[in-house]
Short mmCIF file of C-alpha atoms and ligand atoms in Angstrom, two decimals:
data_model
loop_
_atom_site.label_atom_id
_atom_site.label_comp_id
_atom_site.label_asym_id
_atom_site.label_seq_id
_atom_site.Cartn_x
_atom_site.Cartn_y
_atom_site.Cartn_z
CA UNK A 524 13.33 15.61 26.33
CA UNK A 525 10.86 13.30 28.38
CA UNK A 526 12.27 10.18 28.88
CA UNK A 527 11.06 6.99 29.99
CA UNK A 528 11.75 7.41 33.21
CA UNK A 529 9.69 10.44 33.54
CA UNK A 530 7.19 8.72 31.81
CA UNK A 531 7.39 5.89 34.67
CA UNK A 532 7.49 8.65 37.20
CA UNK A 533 4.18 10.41 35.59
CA UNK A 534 2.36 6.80 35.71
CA UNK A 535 2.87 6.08 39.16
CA UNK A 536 1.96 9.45 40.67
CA UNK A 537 -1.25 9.19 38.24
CA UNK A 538 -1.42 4.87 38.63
CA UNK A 539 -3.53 5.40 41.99
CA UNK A 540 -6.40 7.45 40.39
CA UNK A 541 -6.52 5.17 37.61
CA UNK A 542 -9.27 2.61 37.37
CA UNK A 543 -7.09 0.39 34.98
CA UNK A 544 -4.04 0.73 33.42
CA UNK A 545 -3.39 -0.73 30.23
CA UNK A 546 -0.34 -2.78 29.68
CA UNK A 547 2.63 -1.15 28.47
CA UNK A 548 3.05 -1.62 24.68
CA UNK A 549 7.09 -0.37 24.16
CA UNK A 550 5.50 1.29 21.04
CA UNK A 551 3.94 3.81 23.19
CA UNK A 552 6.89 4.40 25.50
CA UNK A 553 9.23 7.53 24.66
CA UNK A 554 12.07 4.79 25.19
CA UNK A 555 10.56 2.46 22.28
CA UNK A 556 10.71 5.66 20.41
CA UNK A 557 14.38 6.45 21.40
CA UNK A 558 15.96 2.79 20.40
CA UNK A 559 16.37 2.32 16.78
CA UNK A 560 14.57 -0.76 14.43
CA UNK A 561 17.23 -3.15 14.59
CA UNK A 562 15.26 -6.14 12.66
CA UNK A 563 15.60 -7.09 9.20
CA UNK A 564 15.11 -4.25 6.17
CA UNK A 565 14.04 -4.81 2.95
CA UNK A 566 16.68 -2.79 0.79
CA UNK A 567 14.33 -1.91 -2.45
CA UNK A 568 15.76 -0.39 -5.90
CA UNK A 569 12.43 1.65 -7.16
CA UNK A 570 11.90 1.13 -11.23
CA UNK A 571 10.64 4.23 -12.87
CA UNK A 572 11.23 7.56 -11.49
CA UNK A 573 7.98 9.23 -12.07
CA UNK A 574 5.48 10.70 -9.86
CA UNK A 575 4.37 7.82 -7.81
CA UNK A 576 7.87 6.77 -7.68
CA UNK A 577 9.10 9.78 -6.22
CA UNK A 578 5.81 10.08 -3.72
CA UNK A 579 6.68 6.47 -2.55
CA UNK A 580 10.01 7.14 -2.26
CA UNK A 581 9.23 10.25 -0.24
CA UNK A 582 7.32 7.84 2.46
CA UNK A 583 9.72 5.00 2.30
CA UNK A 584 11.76 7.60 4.66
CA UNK A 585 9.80 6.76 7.30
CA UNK A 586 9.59 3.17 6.75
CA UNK A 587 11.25 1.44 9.26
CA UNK A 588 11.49 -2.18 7.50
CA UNK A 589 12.02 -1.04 4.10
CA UNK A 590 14.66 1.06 2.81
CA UNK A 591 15.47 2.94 -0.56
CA UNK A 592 19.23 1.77 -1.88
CA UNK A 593 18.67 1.54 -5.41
CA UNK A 594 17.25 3.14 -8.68
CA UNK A 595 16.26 1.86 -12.19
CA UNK A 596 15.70 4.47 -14.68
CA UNK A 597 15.77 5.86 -18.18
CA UNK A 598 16.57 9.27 -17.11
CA UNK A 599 20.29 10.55 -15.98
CA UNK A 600 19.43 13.74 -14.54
CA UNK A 601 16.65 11.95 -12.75
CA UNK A 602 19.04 9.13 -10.56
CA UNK A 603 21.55 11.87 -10.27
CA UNK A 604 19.15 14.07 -8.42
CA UNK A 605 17.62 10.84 -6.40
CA UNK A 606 21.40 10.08 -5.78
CA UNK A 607 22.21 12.65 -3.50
CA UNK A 608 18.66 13.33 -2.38
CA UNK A 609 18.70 9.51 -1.01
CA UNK A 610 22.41 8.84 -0.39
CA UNK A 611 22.05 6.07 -3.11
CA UNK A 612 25.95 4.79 -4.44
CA UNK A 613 26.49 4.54 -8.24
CA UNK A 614 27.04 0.69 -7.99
CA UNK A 615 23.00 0.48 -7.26
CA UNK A 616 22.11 2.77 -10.36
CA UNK A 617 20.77 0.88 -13.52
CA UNK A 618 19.49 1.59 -16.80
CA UNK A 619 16.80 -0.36 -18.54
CA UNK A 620 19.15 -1.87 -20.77
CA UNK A 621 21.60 -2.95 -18.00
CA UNK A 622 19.32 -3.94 -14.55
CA UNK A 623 19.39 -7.75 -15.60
CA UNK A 624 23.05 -7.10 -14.16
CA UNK A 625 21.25 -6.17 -10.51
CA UNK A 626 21.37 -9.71 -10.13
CA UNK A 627 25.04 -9.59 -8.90
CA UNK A 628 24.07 -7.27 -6.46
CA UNK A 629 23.59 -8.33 -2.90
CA UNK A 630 22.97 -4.92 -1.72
CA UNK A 631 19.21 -5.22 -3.33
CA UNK A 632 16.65 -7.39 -2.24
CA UNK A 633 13.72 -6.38 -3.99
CA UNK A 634 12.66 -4.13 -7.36
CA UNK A 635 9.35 -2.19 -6.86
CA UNK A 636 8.47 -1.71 -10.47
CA UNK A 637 6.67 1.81 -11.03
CA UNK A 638 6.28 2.18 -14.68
CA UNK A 639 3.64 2.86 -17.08
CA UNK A 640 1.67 -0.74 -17.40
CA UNK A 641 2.27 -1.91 -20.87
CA UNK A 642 5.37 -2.61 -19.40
CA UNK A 643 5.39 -4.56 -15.69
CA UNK A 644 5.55 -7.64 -17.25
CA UNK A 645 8.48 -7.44 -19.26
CA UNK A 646 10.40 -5.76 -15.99
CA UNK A 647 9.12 -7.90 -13.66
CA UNK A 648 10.00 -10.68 -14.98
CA UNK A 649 13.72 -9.65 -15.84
CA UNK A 650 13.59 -8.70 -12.41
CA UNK A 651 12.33 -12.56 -10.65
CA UNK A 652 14.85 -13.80 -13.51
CA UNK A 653 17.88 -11.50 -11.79
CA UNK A 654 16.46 -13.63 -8.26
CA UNK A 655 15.22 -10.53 -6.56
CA UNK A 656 11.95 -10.40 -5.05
CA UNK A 657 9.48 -8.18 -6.97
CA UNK A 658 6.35 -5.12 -6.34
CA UNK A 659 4.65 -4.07 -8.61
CA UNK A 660 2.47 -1.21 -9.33
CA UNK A 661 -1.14 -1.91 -10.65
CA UNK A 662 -2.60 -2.72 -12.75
CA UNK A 663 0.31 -6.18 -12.56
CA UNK A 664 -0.86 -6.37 -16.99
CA UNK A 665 -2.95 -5.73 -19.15
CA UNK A 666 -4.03 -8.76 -19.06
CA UNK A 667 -4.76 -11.94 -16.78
CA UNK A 668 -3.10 -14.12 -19.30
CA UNK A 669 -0.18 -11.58 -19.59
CA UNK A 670 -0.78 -11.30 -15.09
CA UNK A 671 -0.73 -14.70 -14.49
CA UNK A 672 2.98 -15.36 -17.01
CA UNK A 673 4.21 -13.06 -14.49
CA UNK A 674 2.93 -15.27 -11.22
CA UNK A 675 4.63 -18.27 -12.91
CA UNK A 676 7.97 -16.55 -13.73
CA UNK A 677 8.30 -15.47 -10.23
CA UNK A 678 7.20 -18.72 -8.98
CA UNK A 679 9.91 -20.59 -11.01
CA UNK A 680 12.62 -17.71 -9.73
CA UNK A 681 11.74 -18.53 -6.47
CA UNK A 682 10.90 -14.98 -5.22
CA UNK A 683 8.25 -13.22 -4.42
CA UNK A 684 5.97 -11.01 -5.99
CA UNK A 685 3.84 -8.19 -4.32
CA UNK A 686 1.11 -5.91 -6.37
CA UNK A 687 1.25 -2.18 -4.69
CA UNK A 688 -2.59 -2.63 -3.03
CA UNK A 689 -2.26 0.50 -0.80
CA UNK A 690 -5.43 0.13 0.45
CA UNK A 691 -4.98 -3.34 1.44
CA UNK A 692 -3.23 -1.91 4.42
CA UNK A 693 -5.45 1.06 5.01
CA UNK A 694 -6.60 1.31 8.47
CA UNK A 695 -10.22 2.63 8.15
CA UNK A 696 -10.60 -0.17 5.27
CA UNK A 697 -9.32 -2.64 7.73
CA UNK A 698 -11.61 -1.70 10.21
CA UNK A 699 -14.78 -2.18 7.89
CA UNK A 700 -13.76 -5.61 6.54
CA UNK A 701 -12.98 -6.49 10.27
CA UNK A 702 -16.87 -5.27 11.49
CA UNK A 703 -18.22 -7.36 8.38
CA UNK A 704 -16.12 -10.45 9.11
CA UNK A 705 -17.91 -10.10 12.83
CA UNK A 706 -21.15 -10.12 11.15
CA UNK A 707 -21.79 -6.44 12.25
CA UNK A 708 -23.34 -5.36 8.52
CA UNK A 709 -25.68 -8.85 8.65
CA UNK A 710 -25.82 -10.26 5.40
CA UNK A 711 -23.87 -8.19 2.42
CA UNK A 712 -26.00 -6.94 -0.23
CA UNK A 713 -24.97 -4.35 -2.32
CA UNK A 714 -21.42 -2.60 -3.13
CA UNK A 715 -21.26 0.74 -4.95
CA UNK A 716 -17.94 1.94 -6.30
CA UNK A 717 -17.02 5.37 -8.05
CA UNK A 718 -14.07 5.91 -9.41
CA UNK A 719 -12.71 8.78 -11.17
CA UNK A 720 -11.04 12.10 -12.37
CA UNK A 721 -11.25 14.22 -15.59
CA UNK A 722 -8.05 13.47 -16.76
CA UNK A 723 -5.84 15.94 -18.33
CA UNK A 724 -2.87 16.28 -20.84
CA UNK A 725 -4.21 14.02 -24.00
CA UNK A 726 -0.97 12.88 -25.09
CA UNK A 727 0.09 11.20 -21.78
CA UNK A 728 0.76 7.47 -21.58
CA UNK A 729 -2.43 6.99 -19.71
CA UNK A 730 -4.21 7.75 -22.54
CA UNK A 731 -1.82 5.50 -25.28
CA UNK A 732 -3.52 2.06 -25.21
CA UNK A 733 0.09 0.94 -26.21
CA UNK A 734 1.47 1.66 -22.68
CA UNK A 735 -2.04 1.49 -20.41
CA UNK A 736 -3.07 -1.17 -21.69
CA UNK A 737 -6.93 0.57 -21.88
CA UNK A 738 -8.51 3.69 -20.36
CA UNK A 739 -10.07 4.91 -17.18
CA UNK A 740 -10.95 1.22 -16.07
CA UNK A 741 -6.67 0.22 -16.13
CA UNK A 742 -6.05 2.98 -13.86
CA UNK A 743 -8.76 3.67 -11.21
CA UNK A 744 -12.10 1.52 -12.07
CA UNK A 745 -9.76 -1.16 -10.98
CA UNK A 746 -9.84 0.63 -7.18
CA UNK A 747 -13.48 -0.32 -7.61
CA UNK A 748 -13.29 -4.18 -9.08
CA UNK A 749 -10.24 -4.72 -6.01
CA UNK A 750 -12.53 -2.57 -3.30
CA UNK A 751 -15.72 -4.68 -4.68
CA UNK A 752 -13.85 -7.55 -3.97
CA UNK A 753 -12.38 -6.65 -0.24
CA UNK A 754 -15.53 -4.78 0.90
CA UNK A 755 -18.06 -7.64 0.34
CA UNK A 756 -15.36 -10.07 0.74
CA UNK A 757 -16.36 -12.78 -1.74
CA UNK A 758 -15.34 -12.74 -5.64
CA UNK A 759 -17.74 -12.11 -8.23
CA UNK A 760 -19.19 -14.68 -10.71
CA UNK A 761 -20.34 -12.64 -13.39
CA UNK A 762 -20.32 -8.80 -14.90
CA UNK A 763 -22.23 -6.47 -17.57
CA UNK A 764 -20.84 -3.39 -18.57
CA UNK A 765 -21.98 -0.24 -20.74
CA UNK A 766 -19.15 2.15 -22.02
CA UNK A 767 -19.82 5.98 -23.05
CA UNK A 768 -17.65 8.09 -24.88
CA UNK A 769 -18.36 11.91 -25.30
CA UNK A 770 -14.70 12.64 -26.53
CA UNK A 771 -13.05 9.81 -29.50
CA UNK A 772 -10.61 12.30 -30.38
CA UNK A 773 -9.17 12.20 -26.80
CA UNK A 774 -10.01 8.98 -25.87
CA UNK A 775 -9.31 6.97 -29.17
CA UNK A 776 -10.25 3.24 -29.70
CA UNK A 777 -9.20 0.75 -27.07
CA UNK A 778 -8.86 3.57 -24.89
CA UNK A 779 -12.06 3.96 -22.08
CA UNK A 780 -13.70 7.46 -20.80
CA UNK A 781 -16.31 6.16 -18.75
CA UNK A 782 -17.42 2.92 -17.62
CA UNK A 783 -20.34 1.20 -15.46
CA UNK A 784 -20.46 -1.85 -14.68
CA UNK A 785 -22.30 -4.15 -12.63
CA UNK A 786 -21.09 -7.31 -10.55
CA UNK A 787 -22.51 -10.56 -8.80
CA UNK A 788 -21.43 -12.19 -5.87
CA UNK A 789 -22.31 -15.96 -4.88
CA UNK A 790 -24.06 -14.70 -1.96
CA UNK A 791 -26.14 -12.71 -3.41
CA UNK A 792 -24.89 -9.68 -3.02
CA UNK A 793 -24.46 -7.08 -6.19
CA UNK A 794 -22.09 -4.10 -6.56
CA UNK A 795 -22.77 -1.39 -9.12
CA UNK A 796 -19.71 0.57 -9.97
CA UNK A 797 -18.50 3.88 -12.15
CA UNK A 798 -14.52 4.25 -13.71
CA UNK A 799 -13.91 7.53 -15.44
CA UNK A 800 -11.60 9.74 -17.19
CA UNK A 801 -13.84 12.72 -17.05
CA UNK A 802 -15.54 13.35 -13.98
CA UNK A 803 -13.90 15.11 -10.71
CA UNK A 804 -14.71 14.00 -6.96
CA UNK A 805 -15.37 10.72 -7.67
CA UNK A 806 -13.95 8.76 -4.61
CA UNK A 807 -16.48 6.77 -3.21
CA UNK A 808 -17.20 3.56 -1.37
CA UNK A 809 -20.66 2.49 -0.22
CA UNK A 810 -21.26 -1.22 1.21
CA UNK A 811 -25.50 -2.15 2.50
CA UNK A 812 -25.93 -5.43 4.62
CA UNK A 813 -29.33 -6.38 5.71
CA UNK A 814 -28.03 -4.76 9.90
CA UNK A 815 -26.06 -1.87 8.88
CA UNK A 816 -23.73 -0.32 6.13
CA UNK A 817 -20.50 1.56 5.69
CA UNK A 818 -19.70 4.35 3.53
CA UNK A 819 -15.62 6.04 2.89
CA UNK A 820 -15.56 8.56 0.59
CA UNK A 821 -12.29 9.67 0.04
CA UNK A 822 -12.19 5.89 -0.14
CA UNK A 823 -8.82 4.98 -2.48
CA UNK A 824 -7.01 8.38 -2.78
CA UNK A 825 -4.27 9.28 -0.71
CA UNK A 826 -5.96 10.46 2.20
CA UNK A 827 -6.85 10.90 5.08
CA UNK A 828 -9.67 8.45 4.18
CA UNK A 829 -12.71 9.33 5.72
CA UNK A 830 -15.55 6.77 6.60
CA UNK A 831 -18.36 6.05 8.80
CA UNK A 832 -20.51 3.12 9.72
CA UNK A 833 -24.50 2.67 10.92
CA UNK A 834 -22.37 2.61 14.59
CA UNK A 835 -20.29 6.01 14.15
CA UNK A 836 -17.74 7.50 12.31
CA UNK A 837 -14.67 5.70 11.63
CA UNK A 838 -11.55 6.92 13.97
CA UNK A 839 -8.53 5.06 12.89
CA UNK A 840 -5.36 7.43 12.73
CA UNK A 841 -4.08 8.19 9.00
CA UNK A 842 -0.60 7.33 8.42
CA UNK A 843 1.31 7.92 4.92
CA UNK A 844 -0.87 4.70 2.53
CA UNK A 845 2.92 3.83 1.04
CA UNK A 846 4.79 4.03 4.39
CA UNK A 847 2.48 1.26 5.76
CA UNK A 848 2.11 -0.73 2.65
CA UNK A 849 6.25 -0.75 2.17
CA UNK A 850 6.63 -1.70 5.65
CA UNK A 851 4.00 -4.55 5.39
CA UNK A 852 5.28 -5.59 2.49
CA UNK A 853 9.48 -5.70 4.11
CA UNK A 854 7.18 -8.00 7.37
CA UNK A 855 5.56 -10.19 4.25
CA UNK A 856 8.94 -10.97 2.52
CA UNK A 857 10.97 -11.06 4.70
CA UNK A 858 9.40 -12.68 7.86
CA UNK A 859 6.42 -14.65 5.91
CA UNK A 860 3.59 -12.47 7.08
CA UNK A 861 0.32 -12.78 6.29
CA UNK A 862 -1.98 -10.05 5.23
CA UNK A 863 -5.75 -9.59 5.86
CA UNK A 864 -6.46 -8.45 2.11
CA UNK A 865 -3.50 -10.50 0.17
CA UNK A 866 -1.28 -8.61 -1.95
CA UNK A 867 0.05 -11.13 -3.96
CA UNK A 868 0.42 -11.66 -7.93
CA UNK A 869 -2.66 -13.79 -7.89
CA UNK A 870 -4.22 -10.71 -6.32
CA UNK A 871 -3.58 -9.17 -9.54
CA UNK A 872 -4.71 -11.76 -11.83
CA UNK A 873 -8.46 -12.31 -10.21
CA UNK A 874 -8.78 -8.51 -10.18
CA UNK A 875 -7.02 -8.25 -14.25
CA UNK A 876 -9.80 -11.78 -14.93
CA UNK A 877 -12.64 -9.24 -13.91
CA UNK A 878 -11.59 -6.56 -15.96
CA UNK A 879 -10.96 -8.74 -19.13
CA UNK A 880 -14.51 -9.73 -18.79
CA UNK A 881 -16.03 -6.36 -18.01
CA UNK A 882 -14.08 -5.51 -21.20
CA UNK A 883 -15.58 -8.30 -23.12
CA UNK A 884 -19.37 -7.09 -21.63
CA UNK A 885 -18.47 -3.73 -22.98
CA UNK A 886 -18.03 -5.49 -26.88
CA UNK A 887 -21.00 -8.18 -26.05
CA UNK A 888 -23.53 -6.59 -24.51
CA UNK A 889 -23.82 -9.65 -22.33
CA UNK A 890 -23.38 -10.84 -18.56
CA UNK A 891 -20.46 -12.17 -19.08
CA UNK A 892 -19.92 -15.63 -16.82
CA UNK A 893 -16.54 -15.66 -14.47
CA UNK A 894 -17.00 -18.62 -13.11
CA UNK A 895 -14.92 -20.58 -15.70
P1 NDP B 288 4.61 8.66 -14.57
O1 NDP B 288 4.42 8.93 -16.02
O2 NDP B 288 4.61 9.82 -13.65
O3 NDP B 288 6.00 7.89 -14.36
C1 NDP B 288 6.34 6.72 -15.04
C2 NDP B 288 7.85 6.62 -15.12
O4 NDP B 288 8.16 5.40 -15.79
C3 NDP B 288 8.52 7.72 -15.94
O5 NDP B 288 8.80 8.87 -15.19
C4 NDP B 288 9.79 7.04 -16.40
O6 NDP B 288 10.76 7.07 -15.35
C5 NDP B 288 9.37 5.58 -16.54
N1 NDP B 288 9.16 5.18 -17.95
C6 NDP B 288 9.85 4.22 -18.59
N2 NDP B 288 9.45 4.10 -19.85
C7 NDP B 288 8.48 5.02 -20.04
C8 NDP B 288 7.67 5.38 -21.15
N3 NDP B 288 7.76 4.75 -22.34
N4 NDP B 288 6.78 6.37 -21.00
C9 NDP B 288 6.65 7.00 -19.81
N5 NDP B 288 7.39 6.70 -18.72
C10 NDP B 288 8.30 5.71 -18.83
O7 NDP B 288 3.51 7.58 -14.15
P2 NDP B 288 3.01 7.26 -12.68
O8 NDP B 288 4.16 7.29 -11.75
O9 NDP B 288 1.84 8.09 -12.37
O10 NDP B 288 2.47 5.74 -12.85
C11 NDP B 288 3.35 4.65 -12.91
C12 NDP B 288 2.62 3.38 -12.46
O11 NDP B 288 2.19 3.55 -11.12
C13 NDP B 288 1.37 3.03 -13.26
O12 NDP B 288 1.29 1.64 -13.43
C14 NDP B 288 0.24 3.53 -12.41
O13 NDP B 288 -0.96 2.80 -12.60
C15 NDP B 288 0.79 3.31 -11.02
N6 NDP B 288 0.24 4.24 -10.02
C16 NDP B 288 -0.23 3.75 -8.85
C17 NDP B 288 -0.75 4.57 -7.90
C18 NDP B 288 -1.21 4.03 -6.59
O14 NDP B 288 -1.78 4.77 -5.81
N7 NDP B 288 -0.96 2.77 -6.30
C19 NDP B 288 -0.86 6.02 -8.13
C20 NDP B 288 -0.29 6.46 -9.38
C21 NDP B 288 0.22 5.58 -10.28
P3 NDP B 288 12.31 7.25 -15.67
O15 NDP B 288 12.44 8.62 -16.25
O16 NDP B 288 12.96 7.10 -14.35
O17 NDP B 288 12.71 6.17 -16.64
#
């Protein structure tokens, strides 16, 4: 195994020939790699045992400030197989009927809610009333109103409450907002966002506008209102929006197959945008300033994101989206962090306002004003 002293011993017998040499970040030393984390951890309980649970669950193993110790679930067979696949003790198991009680527990600081939308806001805010701090998966509601009940409940509990903005992390995406914020695209001046998949099995809760709350636009056109809103870095002041529907029988009323919609920016700048249930390979980011532009397309799925720039392709490393986000989110609650994009509960609520009206534009017909 090379250790650091080797690593010393390489660097000096290779020092003279170089020009410079960079100082020594411990992260990149085989001894930063061979002394364990010993700062705070966020110990999390997950809330819904689905597939994104499990696939976040899966990278909190590699978090190093956040740590799996508890479940909340509807399923037995489910926690009993997370159990022993996580090391997770009975005492941190709950039910839905009985995780009010996880407020006794002070092996759990924090409930990352992963359940189908209709209902976030009843968890979450059982879980700021049990005092522990609170994620939650997007979209927060299904509504601002419903969103912002949920800010003030966690506000009066005193805790804090995170919405799961993967991309808000994202390296690549980081990188573009950072080149814009140095003036590198000139002035901003259009966004396009698509967003979409044909979705499948018709009697899944996506498509029950009990439980999502809405169609396509609840689960991924809202990648392209939040990206819309990151990528030209300003928030809109007003939307239109046309809906189409080929299928009624699978997408039934209050329930949205495909979506445009159309945004406008104080600056001037206007984003034109696409959420659908039935189209595949739709994954794509384009921003124009009046020097330069930057496209990413994959741009919100799971990776690797790819982008490029008018100055070259975009290089940043991929890492696991919900390893990075769960350990930003551990450095935000616990040591007071501060993002670049925030990933707060207001977060939610501007990006739920938007939707409400491009909802309303759908009905109207109308540019719908969000400045109010
Ligand atoms: P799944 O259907 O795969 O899982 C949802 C889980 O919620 C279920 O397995 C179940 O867990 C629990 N649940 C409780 N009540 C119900 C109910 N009435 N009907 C169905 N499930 C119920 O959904 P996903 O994991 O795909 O999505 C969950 C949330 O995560 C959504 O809000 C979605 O928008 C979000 N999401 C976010 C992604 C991202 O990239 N940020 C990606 C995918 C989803 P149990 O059996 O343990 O009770």
């Amino acid at each position: 195994m090379n250790t650091r002293r080797d690593f010393l011993q390489k660097l000096s017998a290779s020092a003279f020939t170089l020009p410079f040499v960079p100082s020594l970040s411990l992260a990149s030393t085989d001894e930063a790699k061979e002394t364990p984390y010993q700062g705070p951890v966020l110990r999390v309980a997950i809330c819904g045992l689905g597939s994104y649970g499990t696939r976040v669950a899966e990278a909190m193993q590699s978090c190093k400030m956040a740590k799996l110790v508890g479940v909340i679930s509807g399923t037995p067979s489910k926690v009993k197989d997370w159990q022993a696949k996580y090391n997770i003790p009975e005492k941190n198991c709950y039910n839905y009927e009985n995780f009010d009680k996880i407020k006794d527990n002070k092996d759990i600081d924090a409930v990352y809610v992963i359940t189908p939308n209709a209902l976030h806001k009843p968890q979450v805010i059982r879980v700021a009333q049990a005092g522990k701090h609170v994620i939650c998966e997007k979209p927060i509601a299904l509504n601002a109103a419903e969103g912002q009940a949920m800010v003030d409940a966690c506000k009066k509990a005193n805790v804090k409450f995170l919405v799961g903005y993967r991309m808000h992390f994202e390296p690549k995406t980081l990188e573009i907002i950072r080149l814009r914020n140095a003036g590198e695209f000139g002035k901003v001046l259009f966004f396009q966002g698509l967003t979409g998949f044909r979705i499948g099995d018709p009697n899944q809760w996506r498509l029950n506008k009990e439980l999502a709350g809405g169609g396509s636009m609840m689960d991924i056109g809202i990648y392209a209102v939040n990206g819309a809103r990151y990528m030209i870095g300003e928030e809109p002041s007003w939307v239109t929006a046309q809906e189409v529907k080929t299928n009624p029988e699978k997408f039934k009323e209050g329930v949205d197959e495909t979506i445009t919609f159309q945004m406008g920016f104080p600056g001037g700048a206007i984003a034109s945008c696409l959420s659908t249930y039935t189209m595949n390979n739709l994954d794509r980011f384009f921003l124009n300033g009046d020097k330069g532009f930057a496209e990413m397309q994959p741009s919100t799925g799971y990776g690797p994101i790819k982008g490029r720039t008018h100055l070259g392709e975009l290089t940043q490393p991929h890492n696991t989206h919900q390893t990075i986000q769960m350990d930003e989110m551990a450095a935000i609650i616990l040591q007071g962090k501060k993002p670049v994009v925030p990933v707060d509960g207001e977060e939610g609520v501007r990006d739920l306002k938007i939707m409400d009206a491009i909802y309303k534009a759908v009905k109207t017909g109308k540019k719908e004003d969000l400045k109010a």
